[in-house]
Coordinates of N, CA and C in Angstrom, one line a residue:
I1 N 13.5 4.3 -4.5 CA 12.6 4.1 -3.4 C 12.8 2.7 -2.9
E2 N 13.0 2.6 -1.6 CA 13.1 1.3 -0.9 C 12.1 1.2 0.2
I3 N 11.4 0.1 0.2 CA 10.3 -0.1 1.2 C 10.5 -1.5 1.8
D4 N 9.9 -1.7 3.0 CA 9.8 -3.0 3.6 C 8.4 -3.2 4.0
I5 N 7.9 -4.4 3.8 CA 6.6 -4.8 4.1 C 6.7 -5.6 5.4
F6 N 5.8 -5.3 6.4 CA 5.7 -6.2 7.5 C 4.2 -6.4 7.8
F7 N 3.9 -7.4 8.6 CA 2.6 -7.8 8.9 C 2.3 -7.4 10.3
T8 N 1.1 -6.9 10.5 CA 0.6 -6.5 11.9 C -0.9 -6.5 11.9
S9 N -1.5 -6.6 13.1 CA -2.9 -6.5 13.2 C -3.3 -5.0 13.2
L10 N -4.5 -4.7 12.9 CA -5.0 -3.3 12.9 C -4.9 -2.7 14.3
D11 N -5.1 -3.6 15.3 CA -5.0 -3.1 16.7 C -3.6 -2.7 17.2
K12 N -2.6 -3.3 16.5 CA -1.2 -3.1 16.9 C -0.4 -2.3 15.9
A13 N -1.1 -1.8 14.9 CA -0.4 -1.0 13.8 C 0.1 0.3 14.3
P14 N 1.3 0.8 13.9 CA 1.8 2.1 14.2 C 0.9 3.1 13.4
P15 N 1.0 4.4 13.8 CA 0.3 5.4 12.9 C 0.8 5.3 11.5
Y16 N -0.2 5.2 10.6 CA 0.1 5.0 9.2 C -0.8 5.8 8.3
L17 N -0.3 6.0 7.0 CA -1.2 6.6 6.0 C -1.7 5.5 5.1
A18 N -2.9 5.6 4.7 CA -3.5 4.7 3.7 C -3.5 5.3 2.3
L19 N -3.0 4.5 1.4 CA -2.9 5.0 0.0 C -3.6 4.1 -0.9
S20 N -4.5 4.7 -1.7 CA -5.2 3.9 -2.7 C -4.7 4.4 -4.0
Y21 N -3.9 3.5 -4.7 CA -3.2 4.1 -5.9 C -3.4 3.3 -7.1
V22 N -4.2 2.2 -7.1 CA -4.2 1.4 -8.3 C -5.0 2.0 -9.4
W23 N -5.7 3.1 -9.2 CA -6.5 3.7 -10.3 C -5.6 4.4 -11.2
G24 N -6.1 4.7 -12.4 CA -5.3 5.4 -13.4 C -4.6 4.4 -14.3
D25 N -3.6 4.9 -15.0 CA -2.8 4.1 -15.9 C -2.1 2.9 -15.1
P26 N -2.4 1.7 -15.4 CA -1.8 0.6 -14.7 C -0.4 0.2 -15.2
A27 N 0.1 0.9 -16.1 CA 1.4 0.5 -16.7 C 2.5 0.8 -15.6
P28 N 3.3 -0.1 -15.3 CA 4.4 0.2 -14.3 C 5.4 1.1 -14.9
V29 N 5.9 2.1 -14.1 CA 6.8 3.1 -14.6 C 8.1 3.2 -13.8
K30 N 8.2 2.6 -12.6 CA 9.3 2.8 -11.8 C 9.7 1.5 -11.0
L31 N 10.9 1.3 -10.9 CA 11.4 0.1 -10.2 C 11.8 0.5 -8.8
I32 N 11.2 -0.2 -7.8 CA 11.6 0.0 -6.4 C 12.1 -1.3 -5.8
V33 N 12.6 -1.2 -4.6 CA 13.1 -2.4 -3.9 C 12.1 -2.6 -2.7
C34 N 11.5 -3.7 -2.7 CA 10.5 -4.1 -1.7 C 11.0 -5.4 -1.0
N35 N 11.3 -5.2 0.3 CA 11.9 -6.4 1.1 C 13.0 -7.0 0.3
E36 N 13.9 -6.2 -0.2 CA 15.1 -6.6 -0.9 C 14.9 -7.2 -2.3
K37 N 13.6 -7.1 -2.8 CA 13.3 -7.7 -4.1 C 12.8 -6.5 -5.0
R38 N 13.2 -6.6 -6.2 CA 12.8 -5.5 -7.2 C 11.3 -5.7 -7.5
M39 N 10.6 -4.5 -7.7 CA 9.2 -4.5 -7.9 C 8.9 -3.3 -8.8
L40 N 8.0 -3.4 -9.7 CA 7.6 -2.3 -10.6 C 6.3 -1.7 -9.9
I41 N 6.2 -0.4 -9.9 CA 5.1 0.3 -9.4 C 4.5 1.3 -10.5
T42 N 3.3 1.7 -10.3 CA 2.8 2.7 -11.2 C 3.1 4.1 -10.8
K43 N 2.9 5.0 -11.7 CA 3.2 6.5 -11.5 C 2.4 7.0 -10.3
S44 N 1.2 6.5 -10.1 CA 0.4 7.1 -9.0 C 0.9 6.7 -7.6
F45 N 1.8 5.7 -7.5 CA 2.3 5.3 -6.2 C 3.4 6.2 -5.7
L46 N 4.1 6.9 -6.6 CA 5.2 7.7 -6.2 C 4.9 8.6 -5.1
W47 N 5.7 8.5 -4.0 CA 5.5 9.3 -2.8 C 6.6 10.3 -2.6
K48 N 6.2 11.5 -2.2 CA 7.2 12.5 -2.1 C 7.3 13.2 -0.8
E49 N 7.0 12.4 0.3 CA 7.0 12.9 1.6 C 8.5 13.3 2.1
G50 N 9.5 12.6 1.6 CA 10.8 12.9 1.9 C 11.3 12.3 3.2
R51 N 10.6 11.5 3.8 CA 11.0 10.9 5.1 C 10.3 9.5 5.2
A52 N 10.8 8.7 6.1 CA 10.2 7.4 6.3 C 8.8 7.5 6.9
V53 N 7.8 6.8 6.3 CA 6.5 6.8 6.8 C 6.0 5.4 6.8
Y54 N 5.0 5.1 7.7 CA 4.3 3.8 7.6 C 3.2 4.1 6.6
L55 N 3.1 3.2 5.6 CA 2.1 3.4 4.5 C 1.5 2.1 4.2
W56 N 0.1 2.1 4.2 CA -0.6 0.9 3.7 C -1.1 1.3 2.3
A57 N -0.6 0.5 1.3 CA -1.0 0.7 -0.1 C -1.7 -0.5 -0.6
D58 N -2.9 -0.4 -1.0 CA -3.7 -1.5 -1.4 C -3.1 -2.3 -2.5
G59 N -2.5 -1.7 -3.5 CA -2.0 -2.4 -4.6 C -0.7 -3.2 -4.3
I60 N -0.1 -2.9 -3.1 CA 1.1 -3.7 -2.7 C 0.7 -4.6 -1.6
C61 N -0.1 -4.1 -0.6 CA -0.4 -4.9 0.6 C -1.4 -6.0 0.3
I62 N -2.1 -6.0 -0.7 CA -3.0 -7.0 -1.1 C -2.5 -7.7 -2.3
N63 N -2.4 -9.0 -2.2 CA -1.9 -9.8 -3.4 C -3.0 -9.8 -4.5
Q64 N -2.7 -9.0 -5.5 CA -3.7 -8.8 -6.6 C -4.0 -10.0 -7.4
L65 N -3.2 -11.1 -7.3 CA -3.4 -12.3 -8.0 C -4.2 -13.4 -7.2
D66 N -4.4 -13.1 -5.9 CA -5.1 -14.1 -5.1 C -6.5 -13.6 -4.8
V67 N -7.5 -14.2 -5.4 CA -8.9 -13.7 -5.3 C -9.4 -13.9 -3.9
E68 N -9.0 -15.0 -3.2 CA -9.5 -15.2 -1.9 C -8.9 -14.1 -0.9
E69 N -7.6 -13.8 -1.1 CA -7.0 -12.8 -0.2 C -7.7 -11.4 -0.5
K70 N -7.9 -11.1 -1.8 CA -8.5 -9.8 -2.2 C -9.9 -9.7 -1.6
T71 N -10.7 -10.8 -1.6 CA -12.0 -10.7 -1.1 C -12.0 -10.5 0.4
C72 N -11.1 -11.1 1.1 CA -10.9 -10.9 2.6 C -10.5 -9.5 2.9
Q73 N -9.5 -9.0 2.2 CA -8.9 -7.7 2.5 C -9.9 -6.6 2.1
V74 N -10.6 -6.7 1.0 CA -11.6 -5.7 0.7 C -12.6 -5.5 1.8
K75 N -13.0 -6.5 2.5 CA -13.9 -6.4 3.6 C -13.3 -5.6 4.7
L76 N -12.0 -5.6 4.9 CA -11.3 -4.8 5.9 C -11.0 -3.4 5.5
M77 N -11.1 -3.0 4.3 CA -10.6 -1.7 3.8 C -11.2 -0.5 4.5
G78 N -12.5 -0.6 4.8 CA -13.2 0.5 5.5 C -12.5 0.8 6.8
E79 N -12.2 -0.3 7.5 CA -11.6 -0.2 8.9 C -10.1 0.3 8.7
I80 N -9.5 -0.2 7.7 CA -8.1 0.2 7.4 C -8.0 1.7 7.2
Y81 N -8.9 2.2 6.3 CA -8.9 3.7 6.1 C -9.4 4.5 7.3
R82 N -10.3 4.0 8.0 CA -10.8 4.7 9.2 C -9.7 4.9 10.3
R83 N -8.8 3.9 10.4 CA -7.8 3.9 11.4 C -6.5 4.6 11.0
A84 N -6.4 4.9 9.7 CA -5.2 5.6 9.2 C -5.2 7.0 9.8
R85 N -4.0 7.6 9.9 CA -3.8 9.0 10.4 C -4.1 9.9 9.2
G86 N -4.2 9.4 8.0 CA -4.6 10.2 6.8 C -4.8 9.2 5.7
V87 N -5.5 9.6 4.7 CA -5.8 8.8 3.5 C -5.4 9.6 2.3
V88 N -4.7 9.0 1.4 CA -4.3 9.6 0.1 C -4.9 8.8 -1.0
A89 N -5.6 9.4 -1.9 CA -6.2 8.6 -3.0 C -5.8 9.3 -4.3
H90 N -5.2 8.5 -5.2 CA -4.8 9.0 -6.5 C -6.0 9.0 -7.4
V91 N -6.4 10.1 -8.0 CA -7.6 10.2 -8.8 C -7.2 10.5 -10.3
G92 N -5.9 10.4 -10.6 CA -5.6 10.5 -12.0 C -4.9 11.8 -12.4

């Protein structure tokens, strides 16, 4: 899996799917390439759409180690999910 992260405002975002995937076993199981850097993801992130999609994934798009960023982004999550063309939630 190879992904690219880019920054955009909600008003200018292309149609995207929102994915909440950090729930469940937090142990990384797969290596992906993100913006040309290797990154470990959890099993619940694995996506099988088979084509390129715009995807907002909370566990990747929010810096989980930055409390200030997480606080700011959590306040936007309702709007992020409302504007998505679909929402996928991993429930285990």
